[in-house]
Every structure is written in structure tokens, then in C-alpha cells.
mmCIF file of C-alpha atoms and ligand atoms in Angstrom:
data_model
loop_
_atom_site.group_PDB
_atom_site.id
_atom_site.type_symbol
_atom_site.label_atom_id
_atom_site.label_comp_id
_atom_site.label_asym_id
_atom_site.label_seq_id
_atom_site.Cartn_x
_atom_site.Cartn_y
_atom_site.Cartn_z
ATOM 1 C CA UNK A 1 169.504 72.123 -55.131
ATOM 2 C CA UNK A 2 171.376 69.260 -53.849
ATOM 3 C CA UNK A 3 174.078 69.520 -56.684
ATOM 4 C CA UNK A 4 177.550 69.677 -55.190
ATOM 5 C CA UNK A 5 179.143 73.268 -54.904
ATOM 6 C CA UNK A 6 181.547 74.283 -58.162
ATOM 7 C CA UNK A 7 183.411 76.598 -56.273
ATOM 8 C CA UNK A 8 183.691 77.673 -52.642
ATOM 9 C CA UNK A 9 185.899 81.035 -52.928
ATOM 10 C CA UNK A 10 186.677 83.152 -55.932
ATOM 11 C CA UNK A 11 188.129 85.998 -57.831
ATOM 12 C CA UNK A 12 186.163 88.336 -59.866
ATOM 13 C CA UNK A 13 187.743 90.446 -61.988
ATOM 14 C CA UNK A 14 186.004 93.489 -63.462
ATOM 15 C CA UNK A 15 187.526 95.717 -65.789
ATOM 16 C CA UNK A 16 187.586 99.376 -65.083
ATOM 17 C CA UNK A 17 184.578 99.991 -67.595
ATOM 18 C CA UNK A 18 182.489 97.981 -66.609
ATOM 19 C CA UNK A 19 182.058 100.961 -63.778
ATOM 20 C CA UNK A 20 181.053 103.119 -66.459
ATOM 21 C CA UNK A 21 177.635 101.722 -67.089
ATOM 22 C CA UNK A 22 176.651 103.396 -69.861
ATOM 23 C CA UNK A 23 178.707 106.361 -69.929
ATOM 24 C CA UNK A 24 182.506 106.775 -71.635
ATOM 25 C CA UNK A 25 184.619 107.760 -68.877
ATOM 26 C CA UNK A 26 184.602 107.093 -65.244
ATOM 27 C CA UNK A 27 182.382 105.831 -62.574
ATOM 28 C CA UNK A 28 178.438 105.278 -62.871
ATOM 29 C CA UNK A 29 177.344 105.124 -59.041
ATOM 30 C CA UNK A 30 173.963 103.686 -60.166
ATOM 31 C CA UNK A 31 175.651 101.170 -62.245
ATOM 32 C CA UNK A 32 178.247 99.984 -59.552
ATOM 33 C CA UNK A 33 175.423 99.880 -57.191
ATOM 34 C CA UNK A 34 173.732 97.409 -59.460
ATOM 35 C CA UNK A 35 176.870 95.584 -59.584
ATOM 36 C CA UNK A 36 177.204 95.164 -55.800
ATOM 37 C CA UNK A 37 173.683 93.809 -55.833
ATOM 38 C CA UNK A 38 174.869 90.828 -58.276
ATOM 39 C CA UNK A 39 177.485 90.271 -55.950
ATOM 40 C CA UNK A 40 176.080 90.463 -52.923
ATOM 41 C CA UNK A 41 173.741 87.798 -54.550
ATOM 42 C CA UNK A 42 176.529 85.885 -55.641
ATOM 43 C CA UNK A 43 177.977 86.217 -51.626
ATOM 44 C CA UNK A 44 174.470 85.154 -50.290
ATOM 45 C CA UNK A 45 174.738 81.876 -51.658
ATOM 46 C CA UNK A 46 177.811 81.212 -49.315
ATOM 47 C CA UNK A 47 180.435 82.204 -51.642
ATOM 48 C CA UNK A 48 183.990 83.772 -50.666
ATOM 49 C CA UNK A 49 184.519 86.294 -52.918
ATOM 50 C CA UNK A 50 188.365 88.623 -53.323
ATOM 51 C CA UNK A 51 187.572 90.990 -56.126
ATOM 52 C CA UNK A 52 189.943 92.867 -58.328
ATOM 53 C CA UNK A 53 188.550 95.965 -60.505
ATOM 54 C CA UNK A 54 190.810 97.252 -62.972
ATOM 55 C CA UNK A 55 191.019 100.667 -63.775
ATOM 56 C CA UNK A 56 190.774 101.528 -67.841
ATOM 57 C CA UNK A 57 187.554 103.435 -67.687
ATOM 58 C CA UNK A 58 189.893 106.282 -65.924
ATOM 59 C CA UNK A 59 193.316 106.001 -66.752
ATOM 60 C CA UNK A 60 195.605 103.243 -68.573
ATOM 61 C CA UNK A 61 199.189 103.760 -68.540
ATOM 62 C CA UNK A 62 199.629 102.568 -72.179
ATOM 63 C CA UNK A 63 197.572 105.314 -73.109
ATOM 64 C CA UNK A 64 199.484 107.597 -71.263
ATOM 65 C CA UNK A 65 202.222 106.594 -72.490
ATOM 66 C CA UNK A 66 201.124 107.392 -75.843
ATOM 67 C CA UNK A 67 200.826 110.685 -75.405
ATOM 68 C CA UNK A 68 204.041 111.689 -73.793
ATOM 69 C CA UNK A 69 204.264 110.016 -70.046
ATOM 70 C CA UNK A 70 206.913 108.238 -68.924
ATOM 71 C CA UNK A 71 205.684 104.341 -68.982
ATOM 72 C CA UNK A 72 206.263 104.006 -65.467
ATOM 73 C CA UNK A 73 204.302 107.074 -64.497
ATOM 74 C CA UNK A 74 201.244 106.045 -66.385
ATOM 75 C CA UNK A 75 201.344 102.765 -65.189
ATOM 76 C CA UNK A 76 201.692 104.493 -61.304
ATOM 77 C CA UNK A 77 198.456 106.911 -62.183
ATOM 78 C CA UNK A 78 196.616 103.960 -63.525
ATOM 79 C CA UNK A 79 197.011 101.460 -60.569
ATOM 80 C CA UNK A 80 196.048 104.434 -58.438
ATOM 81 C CA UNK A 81 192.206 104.899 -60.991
ATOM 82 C CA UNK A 82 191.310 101.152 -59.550
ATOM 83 C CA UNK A 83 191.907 102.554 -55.977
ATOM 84 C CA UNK A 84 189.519 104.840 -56.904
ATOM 85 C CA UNK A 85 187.291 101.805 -58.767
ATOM 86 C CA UNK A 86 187.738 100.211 -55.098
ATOM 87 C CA UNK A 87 186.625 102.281 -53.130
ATOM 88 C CA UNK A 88 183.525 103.070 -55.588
ATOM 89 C CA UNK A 89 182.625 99.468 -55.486
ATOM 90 C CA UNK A 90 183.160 99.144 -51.225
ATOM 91 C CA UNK A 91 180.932 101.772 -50.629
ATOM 92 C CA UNK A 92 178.318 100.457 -53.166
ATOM 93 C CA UNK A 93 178.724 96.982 -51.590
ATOM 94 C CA UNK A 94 178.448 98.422 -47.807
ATOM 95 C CA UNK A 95 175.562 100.118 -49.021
ATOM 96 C CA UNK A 96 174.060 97.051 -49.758
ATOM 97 C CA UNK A 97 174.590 95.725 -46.342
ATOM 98 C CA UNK A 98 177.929 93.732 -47.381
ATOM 99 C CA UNK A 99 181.382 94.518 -45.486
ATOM 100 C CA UNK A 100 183.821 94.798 -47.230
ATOM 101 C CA UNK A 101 187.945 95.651 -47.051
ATOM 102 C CA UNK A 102 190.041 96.975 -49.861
ATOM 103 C CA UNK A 103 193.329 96.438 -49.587
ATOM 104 C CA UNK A 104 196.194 97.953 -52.079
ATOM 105 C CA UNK A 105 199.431 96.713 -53.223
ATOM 106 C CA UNK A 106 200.524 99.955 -52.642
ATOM 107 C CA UNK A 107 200.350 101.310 -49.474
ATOM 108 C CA UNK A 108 198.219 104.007 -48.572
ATOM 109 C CA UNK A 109 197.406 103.917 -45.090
ATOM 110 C CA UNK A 110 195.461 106.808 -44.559
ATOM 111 C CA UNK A 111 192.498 105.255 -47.819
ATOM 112 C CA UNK A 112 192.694 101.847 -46.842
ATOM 113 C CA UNK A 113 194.199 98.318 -45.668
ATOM 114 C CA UNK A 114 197.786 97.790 -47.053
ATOM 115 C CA UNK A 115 198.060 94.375 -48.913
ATOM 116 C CA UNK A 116 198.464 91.538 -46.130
ATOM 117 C CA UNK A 117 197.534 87.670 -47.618
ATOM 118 C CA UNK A 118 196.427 86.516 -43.970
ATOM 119 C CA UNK A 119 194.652 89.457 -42.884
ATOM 120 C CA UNK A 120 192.828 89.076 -46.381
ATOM 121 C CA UNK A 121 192.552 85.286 -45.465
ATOM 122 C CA UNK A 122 190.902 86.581 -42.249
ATOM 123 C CA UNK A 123 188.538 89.071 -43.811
ATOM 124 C CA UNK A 124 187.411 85.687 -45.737
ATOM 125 C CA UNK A 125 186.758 83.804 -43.244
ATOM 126 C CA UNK A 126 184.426 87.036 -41.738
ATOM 127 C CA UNK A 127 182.138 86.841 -44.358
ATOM 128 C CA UNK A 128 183.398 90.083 -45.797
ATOM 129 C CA UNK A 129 184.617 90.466 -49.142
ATOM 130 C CA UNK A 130 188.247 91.713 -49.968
ATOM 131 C CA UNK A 131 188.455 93.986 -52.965
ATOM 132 C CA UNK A 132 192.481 94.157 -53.686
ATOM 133 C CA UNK A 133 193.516 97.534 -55.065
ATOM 134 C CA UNK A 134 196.447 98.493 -57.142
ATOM 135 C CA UNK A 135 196.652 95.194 -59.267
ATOM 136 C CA UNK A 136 200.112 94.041 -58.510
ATOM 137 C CA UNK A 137 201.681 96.927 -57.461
ATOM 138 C CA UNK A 138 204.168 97.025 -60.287
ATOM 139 C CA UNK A 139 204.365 98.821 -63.555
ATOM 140 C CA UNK A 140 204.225 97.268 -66.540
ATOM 141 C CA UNK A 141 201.527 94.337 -65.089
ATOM 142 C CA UNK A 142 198.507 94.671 -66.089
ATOM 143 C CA UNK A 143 195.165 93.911 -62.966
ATOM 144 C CA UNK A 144 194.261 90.955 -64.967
ATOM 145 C CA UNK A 145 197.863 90.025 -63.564
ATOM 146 C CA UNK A 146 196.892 90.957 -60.545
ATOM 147 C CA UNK A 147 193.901 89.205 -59.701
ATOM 148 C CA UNK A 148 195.229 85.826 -61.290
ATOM 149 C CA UNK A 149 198.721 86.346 -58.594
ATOM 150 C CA UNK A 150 195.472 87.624 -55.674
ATOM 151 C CA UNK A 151 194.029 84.200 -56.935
ATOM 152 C CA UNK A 152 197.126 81.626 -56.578
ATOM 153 C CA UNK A 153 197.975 83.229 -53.077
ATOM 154 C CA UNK A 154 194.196 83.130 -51.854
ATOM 155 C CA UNK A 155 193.676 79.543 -53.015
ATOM 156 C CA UNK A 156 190.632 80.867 -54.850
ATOM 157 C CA UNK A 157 189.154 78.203 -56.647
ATOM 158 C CA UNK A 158 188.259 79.847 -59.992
ATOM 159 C CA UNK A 159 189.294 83.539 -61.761
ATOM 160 C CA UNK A 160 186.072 84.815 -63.304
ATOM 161 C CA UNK A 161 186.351 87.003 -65.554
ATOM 162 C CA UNK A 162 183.453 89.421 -66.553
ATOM 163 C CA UNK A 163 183.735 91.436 -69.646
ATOM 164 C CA UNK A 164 181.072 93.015 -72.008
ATOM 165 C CA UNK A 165 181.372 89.285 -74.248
ATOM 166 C CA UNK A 166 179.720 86.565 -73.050
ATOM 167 C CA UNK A 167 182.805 84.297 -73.427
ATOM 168 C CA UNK A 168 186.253 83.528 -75.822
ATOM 169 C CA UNK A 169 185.836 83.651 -79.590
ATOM 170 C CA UNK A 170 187.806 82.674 -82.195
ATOM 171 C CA UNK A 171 187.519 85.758 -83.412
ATOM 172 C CA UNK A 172 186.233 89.300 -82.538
ATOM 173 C CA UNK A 173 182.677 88.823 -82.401
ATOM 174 C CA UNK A 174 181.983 92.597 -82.730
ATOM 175 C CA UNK A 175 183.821 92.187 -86.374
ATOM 176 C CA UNK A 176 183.075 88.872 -87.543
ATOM 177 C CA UNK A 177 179.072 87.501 -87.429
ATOM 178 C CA UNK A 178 180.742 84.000 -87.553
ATOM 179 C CA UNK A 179 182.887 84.113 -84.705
ATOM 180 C CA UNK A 180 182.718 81.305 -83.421
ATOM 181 C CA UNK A 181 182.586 80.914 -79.043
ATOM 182 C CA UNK A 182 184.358 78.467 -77.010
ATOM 183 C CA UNK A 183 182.411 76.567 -74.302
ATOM 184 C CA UNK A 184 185.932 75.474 -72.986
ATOM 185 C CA UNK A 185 189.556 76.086 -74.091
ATOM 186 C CA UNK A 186 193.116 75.286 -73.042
ATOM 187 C CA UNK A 187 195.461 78.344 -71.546
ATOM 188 C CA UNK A 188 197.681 76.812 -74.226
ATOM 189 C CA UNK A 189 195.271 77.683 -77.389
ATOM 190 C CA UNK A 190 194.337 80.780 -75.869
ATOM 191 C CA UNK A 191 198.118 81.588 -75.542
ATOM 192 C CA UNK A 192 199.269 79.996 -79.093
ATOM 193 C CA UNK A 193 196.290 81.524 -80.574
ATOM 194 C CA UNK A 194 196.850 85.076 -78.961
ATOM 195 C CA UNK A 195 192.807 85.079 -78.457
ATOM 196 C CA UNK A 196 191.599 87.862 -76.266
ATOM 197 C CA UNK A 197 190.927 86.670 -73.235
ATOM 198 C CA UNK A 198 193.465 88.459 -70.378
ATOM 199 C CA UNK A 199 197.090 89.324 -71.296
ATOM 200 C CA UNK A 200 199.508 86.214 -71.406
ATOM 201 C CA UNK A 201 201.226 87.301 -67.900
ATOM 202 C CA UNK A 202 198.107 86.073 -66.660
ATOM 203 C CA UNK A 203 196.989 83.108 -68.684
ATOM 204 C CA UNK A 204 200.430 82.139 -68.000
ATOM 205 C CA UNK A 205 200.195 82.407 -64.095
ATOM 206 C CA UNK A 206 197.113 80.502 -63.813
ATOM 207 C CA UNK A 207 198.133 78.254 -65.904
ATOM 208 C CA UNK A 208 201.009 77.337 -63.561
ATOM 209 C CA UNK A 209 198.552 77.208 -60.411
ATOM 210 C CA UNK A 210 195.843 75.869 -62.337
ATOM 211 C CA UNK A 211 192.712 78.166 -61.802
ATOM 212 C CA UNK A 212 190.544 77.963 -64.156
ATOM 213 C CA UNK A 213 189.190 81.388 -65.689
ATOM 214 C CA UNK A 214 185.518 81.867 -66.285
ATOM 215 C CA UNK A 215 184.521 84.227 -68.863
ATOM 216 C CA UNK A 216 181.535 85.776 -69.243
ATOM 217 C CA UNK A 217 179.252 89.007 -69.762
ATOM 218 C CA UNK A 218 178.829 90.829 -66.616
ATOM 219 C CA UNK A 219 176.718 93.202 -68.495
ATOM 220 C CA UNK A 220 174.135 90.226 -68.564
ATOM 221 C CA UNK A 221 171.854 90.529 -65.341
ATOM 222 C CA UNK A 222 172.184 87.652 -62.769
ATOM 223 C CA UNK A 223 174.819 86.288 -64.727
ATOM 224 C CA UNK A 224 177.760 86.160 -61.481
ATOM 225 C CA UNK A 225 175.177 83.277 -59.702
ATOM 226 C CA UNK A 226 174.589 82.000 -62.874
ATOM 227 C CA UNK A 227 178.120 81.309 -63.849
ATOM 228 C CA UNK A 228 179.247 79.684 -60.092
ATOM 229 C CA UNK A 229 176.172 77.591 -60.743
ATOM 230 C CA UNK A 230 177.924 76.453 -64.027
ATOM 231 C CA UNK A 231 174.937 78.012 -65.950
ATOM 232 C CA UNK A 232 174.747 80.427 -68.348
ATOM 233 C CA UNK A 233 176.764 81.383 -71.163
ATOM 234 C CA UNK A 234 180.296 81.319 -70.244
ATOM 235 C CA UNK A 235 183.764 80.220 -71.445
ATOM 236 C CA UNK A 236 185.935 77.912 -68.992
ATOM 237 C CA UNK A 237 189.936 77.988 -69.654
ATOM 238 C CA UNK A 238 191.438 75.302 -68.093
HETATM 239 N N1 UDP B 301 198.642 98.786 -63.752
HETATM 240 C C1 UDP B 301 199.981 98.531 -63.502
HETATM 241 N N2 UDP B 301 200.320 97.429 -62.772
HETATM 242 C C2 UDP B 301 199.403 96.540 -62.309
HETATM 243 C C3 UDP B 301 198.041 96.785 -62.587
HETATM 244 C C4 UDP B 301 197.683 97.907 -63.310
HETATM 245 O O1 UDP B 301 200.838 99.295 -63.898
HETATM 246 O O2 UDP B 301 199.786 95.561 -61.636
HETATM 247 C C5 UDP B 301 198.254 100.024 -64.456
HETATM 248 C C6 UDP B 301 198.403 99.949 -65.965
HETATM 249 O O3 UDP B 301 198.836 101.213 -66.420
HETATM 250 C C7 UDP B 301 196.984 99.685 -66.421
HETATM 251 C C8 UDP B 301 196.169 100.481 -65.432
HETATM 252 O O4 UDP B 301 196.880 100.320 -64.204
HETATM 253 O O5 UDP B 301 196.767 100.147 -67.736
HETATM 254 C C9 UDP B 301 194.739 100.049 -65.271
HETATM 255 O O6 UDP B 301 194.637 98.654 -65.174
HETATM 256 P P1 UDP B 301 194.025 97.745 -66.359
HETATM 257 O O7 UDP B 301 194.385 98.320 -67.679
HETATM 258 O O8 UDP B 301 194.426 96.344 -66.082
HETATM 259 O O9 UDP B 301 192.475 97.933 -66.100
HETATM 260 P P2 UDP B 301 191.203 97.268 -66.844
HETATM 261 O O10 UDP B 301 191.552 97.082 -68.285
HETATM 262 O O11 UDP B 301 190.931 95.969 -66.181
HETATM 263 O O12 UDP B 301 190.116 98.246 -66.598
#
């Protein structure tokens, strides 16, 4: 109990499907609810927590792309799905008694809170939690690029990440039994090595500020509390 605190305020970043509980498409109310739980745990422990949800499990400009969009146009329609995400996960969160603000790069006055770094600062220092929308506002970014720029302005100590792996491998561990999982790794190897962690924009950016990512499985219950305890399975780039 009397260990010293890891980390004070953070970023969690959860991918669009994680939403999807176990479904293939979209949002899974009972899931996100169960995922406001974990981080309303994660809050009660005195935490500041920004959050950033991406937005794949309803639209991915890529993908779009693919079939016939204009990049750009794809890559508007997908930073407006983790609007959508946000707003999913703030009423799941205020359902759980925890305020909460979203705030999008893009403005959209009407939904919620345009982007403002010391109003967001503010909401902090509340005790509410700030879910930023829209990733970076940009096309061709990605919201892991968002939420490691959310993390250098906020001062956040720590990026975690939390995926459906419980960390970085040296290989896909869904191919190969003997892929082998890092405790810890440098930005640099995960960068040289092109391992699958979040695109290089990002590694790159918090590599500059260093903030350290934390990845691991969100799937795994109690894991967020875990993982700012330093417990658990997890993978710490730094
Ligand atoms: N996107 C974008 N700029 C950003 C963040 C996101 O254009 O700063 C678009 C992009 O098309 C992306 C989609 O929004 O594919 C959804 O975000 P992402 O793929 O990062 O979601 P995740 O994989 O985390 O669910």
C-alpha cells in the first residue's frame, strides 16, 4: 500500500473494437459499460485519466479508401465513428456515476466541447475525465497519433495502450506459438523492427516527449488498475 504512485495522470487509448465486445461491427453498450466500470476503478484510485477511443470497429478511412473514397473523405467519416465511440463511452461512464467531457478536434458545438488544452487541464483538475474525440483532427493521422500528441500537451505521465494482446511480440502471437513477448522495449526497436505496437507517427512522438507506452490486454478483467500498479502482464516502451 505504501508503494510510491507510478503514475499520477494518463492516457488510455482504446481502439474502436474494443467497443464491440463480442460482436463484429459497432458498439456493444453492455461491453462499454463494463469498460467504464474498469475505469472508473482505475479513476477511484486517484488517477487523472484523458482517454482517446479510436474508431475502427465503425469506419477506417483506409478501408474506405479501398473501395473507392477519396482518402481524405474516409479519413473525415472515420474521425467522426470515434465521436460516436465518445460519446458511447461518456454516457457509459456518467452512468457509472463518473463525469465526464468529450472534447473533439473538430468542432462540433452542438455534440460536445471543442478541443481546448486548458479547459481539458481544468476538467482534470475536477475529477472528471476528458475523453478527446476526433484523434488529431487531420487526415491521414491515425488516433494512436492522437492520443500520444493529447498525451505530450496534457503532461500525462504514461500512454497506455489496451489492445486484445497482452503486450509487444516479436512476432504475431496469433501466427507464431513461439512469439516471443517483451516485458520492456525501446521506441527505437519497436520502430527499426516495424513490431506492431501503434503506427510510427506515434512511437515517434512519444519518443520525442518521452511517455512511455503501456501495452496490454484490455480484454483481461481488472487489468487498467493492474497495469498503473505496474502489475500484470504488460509491455513498457520506453
Ligand atoms: N483518423 C484520421 N485522423 C486522425 C485520427 C483518425 O483521419 O487523427 C481516421 C482514420 O481514417 C482512421 C479512423 O479515423 O482509420 C479511425 O481511427 P483509428 O483507425 O485510429 O481507430 P482504431 O484503430 O484505434 O479503432
Amino acid at each position: 500500500q505504501a508503494s510510491p504512485r507510478k503514475y499520477n495522470r494518463v492516457l488510455l487509448k482504446l481502439s474502436g473494437e474494443v467497443l464491440m465486445g463480442e460482436q463484429d461491427y459497432g458498439i456493444d453498450p453492455a461491453y462499454v459499460a463494463r469498460l467504464a466500470e474498469e475505469v472508473k476503478a482505475a479513476k477511484d484510485t486517484g488517477l487523472e485519466i484523458c482517454l482517446v477511443i479510436g474508431g475502427g470497429n465503425i469506419f477506417r478511412g483506409v478501408a474506405g479508401a479501398a473501395r473507392g473514397l477519396d482518402r481524405t473523405t474516409g479519413d473525415y467519416m472515420g474521425m467522426l465513428a470515434t465521436v460516436m465511440n465518445a460519446l458511447a463511452m461518456q454516457n457509459a461512464l456518467e452512468q457509472a456515476g463518473v463525469p465526464t467531457r468529450v472534447q473533439s478536434a473538430i468542432p462540433m458545438s452542438s455534440v460536445c466541447e471543442p478541443y481546448i488544452r486548458r479547459r481539458a487541464e481544468r476538467h482534470l483538475e475536477k475529477g472528471r475525465i476528458v475523453i478527446f474525440a476526433a484523434g488529431t483532427g487531420n487526415p491521414f493521422f491515425t488516433t494512436d497519433t492522437g492520443a500520444a500528441l493529447r498525451a505530450a500537451e496534457m503532461n500525462c505521465d504514461a500512454l497506455l495502450k489496451g489492445t486484445s494482446v497482452d503486450g509487444v511480440y516479436d512476432s504475431d502471437p496469433k501466427k507464431n506459438a513461439d512469439a516471443k513477448r517483451f516485458d520492456e522495449i525501446t521506441y527505437s526497436r519497436v520502430l527499426n523492427d516495424n513490431l506492431k505496437v501503434m503506427d510510427a507517427t506515434a512511437v515517434a512522438l512519444c519518443r520525442e516527449n518521452s511517455i512511455p507506452i503501456v501495452v496490454f490486454s484490455i480484454r483481461e478483467k481488472g487489468n487498467i488498475v493492474r497495469v498503473i500498479d505496474g502489475e500484470g502482464v504488460q509491455t513498457v516502451v520506453r
